Amino acid sequence: MSNTGQGAATARRVRKRPADQAFRGITTGAGVLILVVLAGVAAFLLIEAWPSFVAPAEEIPGEGGLVLYIWPLVFGTLLASVLALVIAAPLAVLIALFITHYAPRKLAQFLGYVVDLLAAVPSIIYGLWGFTVLAPATRGPAEWLHEYLGFIPLFAGPPSTTGRTMLTTALVLAVMILPIVTAVIREAFLQTPKLHEEASLALGATRLEMIRMAVLPFGSSSIISGSMLGLGRALGETMAVAIVLSASGGVTFNLISSGNPATIAANIALEFPESSGVAIDTLIASGLVLFAITLVVNMIARAVINRRTDFSGAS
């Protein structure tokens, strides 16, 4: 028998081992279980929210219909999350670059531990910090922004006297998602092939030019995917937003006034205990919308990560 025939026979025998077949069945079952759970959650939300879809507009809280109830919540959720991402993503890139290419080894290890530790802090702690420390601290800057940049709709004012504004909420969310985004980007920068870095330096590039030509292009898709993962957490954040944000409803881009749109997750947490009947169905419908938004964000992140697979340090 030829070597090729012997190899094929050996492969067939390996595939027929009971242990391999059992392990394959377990892993397949785990993958299917995830899909079943996801479908079950979607079905539960859809079934429980269905009465609000067919209910008359006057039975929906606010008496304006389901769309008019959910739309300001979607707007507030997206506004707070996108603002947080705009603040956190550039900082995460700079922190990751410092840890991987500028900081001494011991300091880099310490900062890495600190970043990982911040990711484990409960959200209610961030909320209390934002309420007691950050909100009062933003009143002065908010007045300055209104006085000198009030012609911009974002700072039209009048400034809130409590500091519990959309700007403060976005800052708290930015601090919360910063460790997640930084950790993903840091690991990507660490995987940059040393050959690329050394070749750039050998050609006379400065460290900054090496980072621009070798490190950032290699980690660009991870920057996007990490940002999307951070955005996913910001979209679903509940307790911190409920504590910090003084919501009054409506749709506005004004970041420093006392009139702020609520977010879906915080609104559910605040309104659910006192709701009943169609009001609960309406809250679940808003949760279904948040579920769909979060699912789309995570699917985009996964697609970007998959694009990066062929250009990883392990390839």
mmCIF file of C-alpha atoms in Angstrom:
data_model
loop_
_atom_site.group_PDB
_atom_site.id
_atom_site.type_symbol
_atom_site.label_atom_id
_atom_site.label_comp_id
_atom_site.label_asym_id
_atom_site.label_seq_id
_atom_site.Cartn_x
_atom_site.Cartn_y
_atom_site.Cartn_z
ATOM 1 C CA MET A 1 0.000 0.000 0.000
ATOM 2 C CA SER A 2 1.307 3.466 -0.857
ATOM 3 C CA ASN A 3 1.990 6.168 1.717
ATOM 4 C CA THR A 4 -0.992 8.131 0.425
ATOM 5 C CA GLY A 5 -3.330 5.176 0.941
ATOM 6 C CA GLN A 6 -1.947 4.553 4.435
ATOM 7 C CA GLY A 7 -2.451 8.233 5.355
ATOM 8 C CA ALA A 8 -6.061 8.184 4.152
ATOM 9 C CA ALA A 9 -6.800 5.017 6.128
ATOM 10 C CA THR A 10 -5.230 6.521 9.271
ATOM 11 C CA ALA A 11 -7.315 9.688 8.866
ATOM 12 C CA ARG A 12 -10.497 7.619 8.543
ATOM 13 C CA ARG A 13 -9.639 5.707 11.715
ATOM 14 C CA VAL A 14 -8.985 8.982 13.594
ATOM 15 C CA ARG A 15 -12.328 10.417 12.524
ATOM 16 C CA LYS A 16 -14.136 7.338 13.832
ATOM 17 C CA ARG A 17 -12.736 7.538 17.362
ATOM 18 C CA PRO A 18 -15.612 7.794 19.885
ATOM 19 C CA ALA A 19 -13.850 10.496 21.886
ATOM 20 C CA ASP A 20 -13.478 12.699 18.801
ATOM 21 C CA GLN A 21 -17.077 12.154 17.807
ATOM 22 C CA ALA A 22 -18.283 12.956 21.340
ATOM 23 C CA PHE A 23 -16.191 16.110 21.511
ATOM 24 C CA ARG A 24 -17.429 17.195 18.121
ATOM 25 C CA GLY A 25 -21.008 16.633 19.241
ATOM 26 C CA ILE A 26 -20.463 18.661 22.422
ATOM 27 C CA THR A 27 -18.930 21.609 20.593
ATOM 28 C CA THR A 28 -21.635 21.511 17.933
ATOM 29 C CA GLY A 29 -24.282 21.434 20.637
ATOM 30 C CA ALA A 30 -22.689 24.419 22.373
ATOM 31 C CA GLY A 31 -22.757 26.399 19.142
ATOM 32 C CA VAL A 32 -26.370 25.465 18.468
ATOM 33 C CA LEU A 33 -27.272 26.330 22.066
ATOM 34 C CA ILE A 34 -26.073 29.895 21.568
ATOM 35 C CA LEU A 35 -28.327 30.256 18.532
ATOM 36 C CA VAL A 36 -31.264 28.722 20.400
ATOM 37 C CA VAL A 37 -30.807 31.092 23.341
ATOM 38 C CA LEU A 38 -30.541 34.078 21.000
ATOM 39 C CA ALA A 39 -33.660 33.013 19.119
ATOM 40 C CA GLY A 40 -35.455 32.375 22.404
ATOM 41 C CA VAL A 41 -34.680 35.856 23.700
ATOM 42 C CA ALA A 42 -35.847 37.423 20.430
ATOM 43 C CA ALA A 43 -39.040 35.346 20.455
ATOM 44 C CA PHE A 44 -39.760 36.239 24.087
ATOM 45 C CA LEU A 45 -39.330 39.948 23.421
ATOM 46 C CA LEU A 46 -41.451 39.793 20.290
ATOM 47 C CA ILE A 47 -44.288 37.851 21.952
ATOM 48 C CA GLU A 48 -44.345 40.021 25.072
ATOM 49 C CA ALA A 49 -44.129 43.243 23.060
ATOM 50 C CA TRP A 50 -46.818 42.282 20.541
ATOM 51 C CA PRO A 51 -49.771 43.770 22.506
ATOM 52 C CA SER A 52 -48.109 47.177 22.312
ATOM 53 C CA PHE A 53 -47.867 46.854 18.516
ATOM 54 C CA VAL A 54 -51.635 46.450 18.165
ATOM 55 C CA ALA A 55 -52.725 48.670 21.055
ATOM 56 C CA PRO A 56 -54.453 52.000 20.300
ATOM 57 C CA ALA A 57 -52.201 55.049 20.464
ATOM 58 C CA GLU A 58 -54.025 56.476 23.476
ATOM 59 C CA GLU A 59 -53.138 53.385 25.554
ATOM 60 C CA ILE A 60 -49.415 53.834 24.941
ATOM 61 C CA PRO A 61 -47.666 55.975 27.601
ATOM 62 C CA GLY A 62 -47.627 59.540 26.369
ATOM 63 C CA GLU A 63 -50.678 58.850 24.184
ATOM 64 C CA GLY A 64 -48.675 59.442 21.032
ATOM 65 C CA GLY A 65 -48.296 55.901 19.794
ATOM 66 C CA LEU A 66 -45.517 53.349 20.020
ATOM 67 C CA VAL A 67 -43.196 54.988 17.490
ATOM 68 C CA LEU A 68 -43.392 58.396 19.147
ATOM 69 C CA TYR A 69 -42.683 56.758 22.502
ATOM 70 C CA ILE A 70 -39.675 54.716 21.407
ATOM 71 C CA TRP A 71 -38.069 57.151 18.943
ATOM 72 C CA PRO A 72 -36.822 59.678 21.579
ATOM 73 C CA LEU A 73 -35.410 56.770 23.581
ATOM 74 C CA VAL A 74 -33.577 55.434 20.534
ATOM 75 C CA PHE A 75 -32.256 58.923 19.825
ATOM 76 C CA GLY A 76 -31.025 59.379 23.389
ATOM 77 C CA THR A 77 -29.413 55.932 23.406
ATOM 78 C CA LEU A 78 -27.563 56.515 20.150
ATOM 79 C CA LEU A 79 -26.558 60.073 21.093
ATOM 80 C CA ALA A 80 -25.047 59.103 24.440
ATOM 81 C CA SER A 81 -23.320 56.016 23.031
ATOM 82 C CA VAL A 82 -21.861 57.702 19.965
ATOM 83 C CA LEU A 83 -20.593 60.643 22.019
ATOM 84 C CA ALA A 84 -18.969 58.219 24.454
ATOM 85 C CA LEU A 85 -17.341 56.382 21.577
ATOM 86 C CA VAL A 86 -16.056 59.601 20.004
ATOM 87 C CA ILE A 87 -14.412 60.481 23.323
ATOM 88 C CA ALA A 88 -13.119 57.018 24.248
ATOM 89 C CA ALA A 89 -11.813 55.657 20.926
ATOM 90 C CA PRO A 90 -8.991 58.210 20.342
ATOM 91 C CA LEU A 91 -7.943 57.968 23.994
ATOM 92 C CA ALA A 92 -7.904 54.171 23.762
ATOM 93 C CA VAL A 93 -5.605 54.291 20.732
ATOM 94 C CA LEU A 94 -3.207 56.686 22.478
ATOM 95 C CA ILE A 95 -3.179 54.620 25.686
ATOM 96 C CA ALA A 96 -2.599 51.396 23.754
ATOM 97 C CA LEU A 97 0.267 52.984 21.815
ATOM 98 C CA PHE A 98 1.877 54.240 25.025
ATOM 99 C CA ILE A 99 1.612 50.835 26.700
ATOM 100 C CA THR A 100 2.968 48.898 23.725
ATOM 101 C CA HIS A 101 5.600 51.242 22.249
ATOM 102 C CA TYR A 102 6.596 53.956 24.689
ATOM 103 C CA ALA A 103 6.235 52.868 28.309
ATOM 104 C CA PRO A 104 9.018 50.897 30.056
ATOM 105 C CA ARG A 105 8.241 47.228 30.460
ATOM 106 C CA LYS A 106 7.330 47.340 34.166
ATOM 107 C CA LEU A 107 5.201 50.441 33.728
ATOM 108 C CA ALA A 108 3.502 48.880 30.694
ATOM 109 C CA GLN A 109 2.659 45.759 32.700
ATOM 110 C CA PHE A 110 1.274 47.871 35.535
ATOM 111 C CA LEU A 111 -0.845 49.967 33.189
ATOM 112 C CA GLY A 112 -2.117 46.810 31.514
ATOM 113 C CA TYR A 113 -3.269 45.486 34.894
ATOM 114 C CA VAL A 114 -4.939 48.816 35.689
ATOM 115 C CA VAL A 115 -6.810 48.814 32.375
ATOM 116 C CA ASP A 116 -8.027 45.270 32.972
ATOM 117 C CA LEU A 117 -9.045 46.202 36.526
ATOM 118 C CA LEU A 118 -11.092 49.189 35.356
ATOM 119 C CA ALA A 119 -13.084 46.875 33.099
ATOM 120 C CA ALA A 120 -14.200 44.925 36.182
ATOM 121 C CA VAL A 121 -15.522 47.932 38.146
ATOM 122 C CA PRO A 122 -19.346 47.655 38.559
ATOM 123 C CA SER A 123 -21.351 50.155 36.558
ATOM 124 C CA ILE A 124 -23.122 51.468 39.648
ATOM 125 C CA ILE A 125 -19.757 52.668 40.979
ATOM 126 C CA TYR A 126 -19.222 54.667 37.803
ATOM 127 C CA GLY A 127 -22.731 56.040 38.175
ATOM 128 C CA LEU A 128 -22.153 57.185 41.749
ATOM 129 C CA TRP A 129 -18.841 58.753 40.738
ATOM 130 C CA GLY A 130 -20.505 60.571 37.866
ATOM 131 C CA PHE A 131 -23.336 61.813 40.109
ATOM 132 C CA THR A 132 -21.231 62.984 43.048
ATOM 133 C CA VAL A 133 -17.984 64.092 41.387
ATOM 134 C CA LEU A 134 -18.246 64.563 37.650
ATOM 135 C CA ALA A 135 -21.668 66.229 37.424
ATOM 136 C CA PRO A 136 -20.787 69.123 39.772
ATOM 137 C CA ALA A 137 -17.389 69.483 38.082
ATOM 138 C CA THR A 138 -18.966 69.988 34.644
ATOM 139 C CA ARG A 139 -21.152 72.944 35.627
ATOM 140 C CA GLY A 140 -18.353 75.495 35.199
ATOM 141 C CA PRO A 141 -17.172 74.168 31.818
ATOM 142 C CA ALA A 142 -20.794 73.956 30.659
ATOM 143 C CA GLU A 143 -21.311 77.640 31.446
ATOM 144 C CA TRP A 144 -18.111 78.491 29.537
ATOM 145 C CA LEU A 145 -19.247 76.414 26.538
ATOM 146 C CA HIS A 146 -22.616 78.152 26.559
ATOM 147 C CA GLU A 147 -21.064 81.605 26.803
ATOM 148 C CA TYR A 148 -18.466 81.228 24.068
ATOM 149 C CA LEU A 149 -19.826 78.399 21.897
ATOM 150 C CA GLY A 150 -23.534 78.842 22.438
ATOM 151 C CA PHE A 151 -24.077 79.410 18.720
ATOM 152 C CA ILE A 152 -23.417 75.668 18.256
ATOM 153 C CA PRO A 153 -26.609 73.639 18.859
ATOM 154 C CA LEU A 154 -24.706 71.214 21.074
ATOM 155 C CA PHE A 155 -24.030 73.971 23.599
ATOM 156 C CA ALA A 156 -27.116 76.136 23.166
ATOM 157 C CA GLY A 157 -28.007 75.855 26.837
ATOM 158 C CA PRO A 158 -29.152 77.149 29.191
ATOM 159 C CA PRO A 159 -26.659 75.170 31.288
ATOM 160 C CA SER A 160 -28.057 72.761 33.824
ATOM 161 C CA THR A 161 -27.608 73.762 37.452
ATOM 162 C CA THR A 162 -27.100 70.146 38.520
ATOM 163 C CA GLY A 163 -24.660 69.005 35.835
ATOM 164 C CA ARG A 164 -26.701 65.840 35.200
ATOM 165 C CA THR A 165 -26.656 66.354 31.451
ATOM 166 C CA MET A 166 -26.109 64.307 28.335
ATOM 167 C CA LEU A 167 -22.511 65.559 28.245
ATOM 168 C CA THR A 168 -21.841 64.186 31.735
ATOM 169 C CA THR A 169 -23.500 60.908 30.806
ATOM 170 C CA ALA A 170 -21.358 60.597 27.694
ATOM 171 C CA LEU A 171 -18.207 61.222 29.751
ATOM 172 C CA VAL A 172 -19.181 58.522 32.254
ATOM 173 C CA LEU A 173 -19.909 56.056 29.453
ATOM 174 C CA ALA A 174 -16.596 56.951 27.801
ATOM 175 C CA VAL A 175 -14.723 56.079 30.997
ATOM 176 C CA MET A 176 -16.671 52.822 31.247
ATOM 177 C CA ILE A 177 -15.941 51.611 27.721
ATOM 178 C CA LEU A 178 -12.356 52.891 27.650
ATOM 179 C CA PRO A 179 -10.844 49.736 29.258
ATOM 180 C CA ILE A 180 -12.624 47.408 26.818
ATOM 181 C CA VAL A 181 -11.590 49.343 23.728
ATOM 182 C CA THR A 182 -8.045 49.826 25.032
ATOM 183 C CA ALA A 183 -7.591 46.118 25.794
ATOM 184 C CA VAL A 184 -8.646 45.035 22.295
ATOM 185 C CA ILE A 185 -6.447 47.627 20.574
ATOM 186 C CA ARG A 186 -3.500 46.897 22.866
ATOM 187 C CA GLU A 187 -3.532 43.193 22.008
ATOM 188 C CA ALA A 188 -3.679 44.016 18.304
ATOM 189 C CA PHE A 189 -0.707 46.389 18.534
ATOM 190 C CA LEU A 190 1.278 43.743 20.420
ATOM 191 C CA GLN A 191 0.724 41.333 17.511
ATOM 192 C CA THR A 192 2.253 43.696 14.966
ATOM 193 C CA PRO A 193 5.059 41.699 13.272
ATOM 194 C CA LYS A 194 8.422 42.850 14.594
ATOM 195 C CA LEU A 195 9.788 42.474 11.080
ATOM 196 C CA HIS A 196 7.522 45.287 9.889
ATOM 197 C CA GLU A 197 8.561 47.561 12.738
ATOM 198 C CA GLU A 198 12.273 46.829 12.363
ATOM 199 C CA ALA A 199 12.109 47.268 8.587
ATOM 200 C CA SER A 200 10.533 50.703 8.997
ATOM 201 C CA LEU A 201 13.173 51.761 11.494
ATOM 202 C CA ALA A 202 15.950 50.352 9.302
ATOM 203 C CA LEU A 203 14.758 52.519 6.422
ATOM 204 C CA GLY A 204 15.258 55.592 8.580
ATOM 205 C CA ALA A 205 11.727 56.098 9.892
ATOM 206 C CA THR A 206 11.244 57.689 13.279
ATOM 207 C CA ARG A 207 9.219 55.905 15.915
ATOM 208 C CA LEU A 208 6.192 58.019 15.078
ATOM 209 C CA GLU A 209 6.566 57.244 11.367
ATOM 210 C CA MET A 210 7.002 53.543 12.156
ATOM 211 C CA ILE A 211 3.771 53.571 14.150
ATOM 212 C CA ARG A 212 1.959 55.386 11.349
ATOM 213 C CA MET A 213 3.245 53.076 8.598
ATOM 214 C CA ALA A 214 3.384 49.686 10.362
ATOM 215 C CA VAL A 215 1.425 49.573 13.619
ATOM 216 C CA LEU A 216 -1.712 51.556 12.826
ATOM 217 C CA PRO A 217 -2.403 49.855 9.467
ATOM 218 C CA PHE A 218 -1.974 46.450 11.099
ATOM 219 C CA GLY A 219 -4.332 47.302 13.952
ATOM 220 C CA SER A 220 -6.843 49.397 12.030
ATOM 221 C CA SER A 221 -9.527 46.715 11.868
ATOM 222 C CA SER A 222 -9.033 45.943 15.570
ATOM 223 C CA ILE A 223 -9.507 49.619 16.355
ATOM 224 C CA ILE A 224 -12.842 49.435 14.575
ATOM 225 C CA SER A 225 -13.895 46.150 16.161
ATOM 226 C CA GLY A 226 -12.843 47.258 19.649
ATOM 227 C CA SER A 227 -14.755 50.480 19.198
ATOM 228 C CA MET A 228 -17.829 48.519 18.141
ATOM 229 C CA LEU A 229 -17.573 46.312 21.222
ATOM 230 C CA GLY A 230 -17.338 49.414 23.392
ATOM 231 C CA LEU A 231 -20.315 50.882 21.585
ATOM 232 C CA GLY A 232 -22.269 47.718 22.314
ATOM 233 C CA ARG A 233 -21.660 48.116 26.040
ATOM 234 C CA ALA A 234 -22.549 51.812 25.974
ATOM 235 C CA LEU A 235 -25.825 51.056 24.203
ATOM 236 C CA GLY A 236 -26.960 48.681 26.921
ATOM 237 C CA GLU A 237 -25.659 50.505 29.980
ATOM 238 C CA THR A 238 -28.412 50.956 32.556
ATOM 239 C CA MET A 239 -27.505 51.845 36.136
ATOM 240 C CA ALA A 240 -24.828 54.452 35.454
ATOM 241 C CA VAL A 241 -27.085 56.319 33.026
ATOM 242 C CA ALA A 242 -30.098 56.060 35.334
ATOM 243 C CA ILE A 243 -28.091 57.595 38.182
ATOM 244 C CA VAL A 244 -26.345 60.347 36.216
ATOM 245 C CA LEU A 245 -28.812 61.489 33.560
ATOM 246 C CA SER A 246 -31.697 63.786 34.446
ATOM 247 C CA ALA A 247 -34.035 62.805 31.620
ATOM 248 C CA SER A 248 -37.049 64.833 30.596
ATOM 249 C CA GLY A 249 -37.877 63.208 27.246
ATOM 250 C CA GLY A 250 -37.927 64.748 23.816
ATOM 251 C CA VAL A 251 -35.320 64.914 21.071
ATOM 252 C CA THR A 252 -32.546 67.483 21.313
ATOM 253 C CA PHE A 253 -28.850 67.767 20.490
ATOM 254 C CA ASN A 254 -28.305 70.179 23.386
ATOM 255 C CA LEU A 255 -25.713 68.485 25.596
ATOM 256 C CA ILE A 256 -25.590 70.881 28.558
ATOM 257 C CA SER A 257 -29.208 71.764 29.329
ATOM 258 C CA SER A 258 -31.566 70.193 31.842
ATOM 259 C CA GLY A 259 -33.787 68.853 29.047
ATOM 260 C CA ASN A 260 -32.239 65.531 28.076
ATOM 261 C CA PRO A 261 -33.567 62.574 26.089
ATOM 262 C CA ALA A 262 -33.640 59.320 28.033
ATOM 263 C CA THR A 263 -31.994 56.059 26.967
ATOM 264 C CA ILE A 264 -33.827 52.798 26.420
ATOM 265 C CA ALA A 265 -32.084 50.779 29.119
ATOM 266 C CA ALA A 266 -32.310 53.482 31.793
ATOM 267 C CA ASN A 267 -35.946 54.185 30.961
ATOM 268 C CA ILE A 268 -36.837 50.504 31.366
ATOM 269 C CA ALA A 269 -35.073 50.333 34.735
ATOM 270 C CA LEU A 270 -36.796 53.465 36.029
ATOM 271 C CA GLU A 271 -40.291 52.869 34.672
ATOM 272 C CA PHE A 272 -40.711 49.098 34.938
ATOM 273 C CA PRO A 273 -41.444 48.866 38.712
ATOM 274 C CA GLU A 274 -44.437 51.220 38.438
ATOM 275 C CA SER A 275 -45.795 49.997 35.086
ATOM 276 C CA SER A 276 -48.551 47.527 34.324
ATOM 277 C CA GLY A 277 -50.552 46.248 31.372
ATOM 278 C CA VAL A 278 -49.753 47.860 28.044
ATOM 279 C CA ALA A 279 -47.111 50.051 29.686
ATOM 280 C CA ILE A 280 -45.020 46.954 30.429
ATOM 281 C CA ASP A 281 -45.547 45.681 26.884
ATOM 282 C CA THR A 282 -44.337 49.065 25.604
ATOM 283 C CA LEU A 283 -41.194 48.878 27.711
ATOM 284 C CA ILE A 284 -40.522 45.373 26.399
ATOM 285 C CA ALA A 285 -41.025 46.682 22.854
ATOM 286 C CA SER A 286 -38.362 49.307 23.487
ATOM 287 C CA GLY A 287 -36.142 46.503 24.808
ATOM 288 C CA LEU A 288 -36.727 44.626 21.558
ATOM 289 C CA VAL A 289 -35.519 47.666 19.624
ATOM 290 C CA LEU A 290 -32.415 47.881 21.835
ATOM 291 C CA PHE A 291 -31.828 44.156 21.308
ATOM 292 C CA ALA A 292 -31.925 44.648 17.540
ATOM 293 C CA ILE A 293 -29.572 47.645 17.666
ATOM 294 C CA THR A 294 -27.077 45.817 19.873
ATOM 295 C CA LEU A 295 -27.236 42.728 17.671
ATOM 296 C CA VAL A 296 -26.468 44.778 14.575
ATOM 297 C CA VAL A 297 -23.516 46.466 16.302
ATOM 298 C CA ASN A 298 -22.037 43.138 17.414
ATOM 299 C CA MET A 299 -22.535 41.614 13.961
ATOM 300 C CA ILE A 300 -20.615 44.511 12.437
ATOM 301 C CA ALA A 301 -17.843 44.027 14.991
ATOM 302 C CA ARG A 302 -17.634 40.309 14.213
ATOM 303 C CA ALA A 303 -17.489 40.996 10.487
ATOM 304 C CA VAL A 304 -14.579 43.380 10.982
ATOM 305 C CA ILE A 305 -12.749 40.865 13.181
ATOM 306 C CA ASN A 306 -13.193 38.173 10.539
ATOM 307 C CA ARG A 307 -11.770 40.496 7.892
ATOM 308 C CA ARG A 308 -8.682 40.892 10.035
ATOM 309 C CA THR A 309 -8.059 37.139 10.419
ATOM 310 C CA ASP A 310 -6.018 36.783 7.251
ATOM 311 C CA PHE A 311 -3.753 39.650 8.304
ATOM 312 C CA SER A 312 -2.935 38.680 11.860
ATOM 313 C CA GLY A 313 0.358 38.071 13.533
ATOM 314 C CA ALA A 314 -0.399 34.340 13.577
ATOM 315 C CA SER A 315 -0.810 34.115 9.822
#
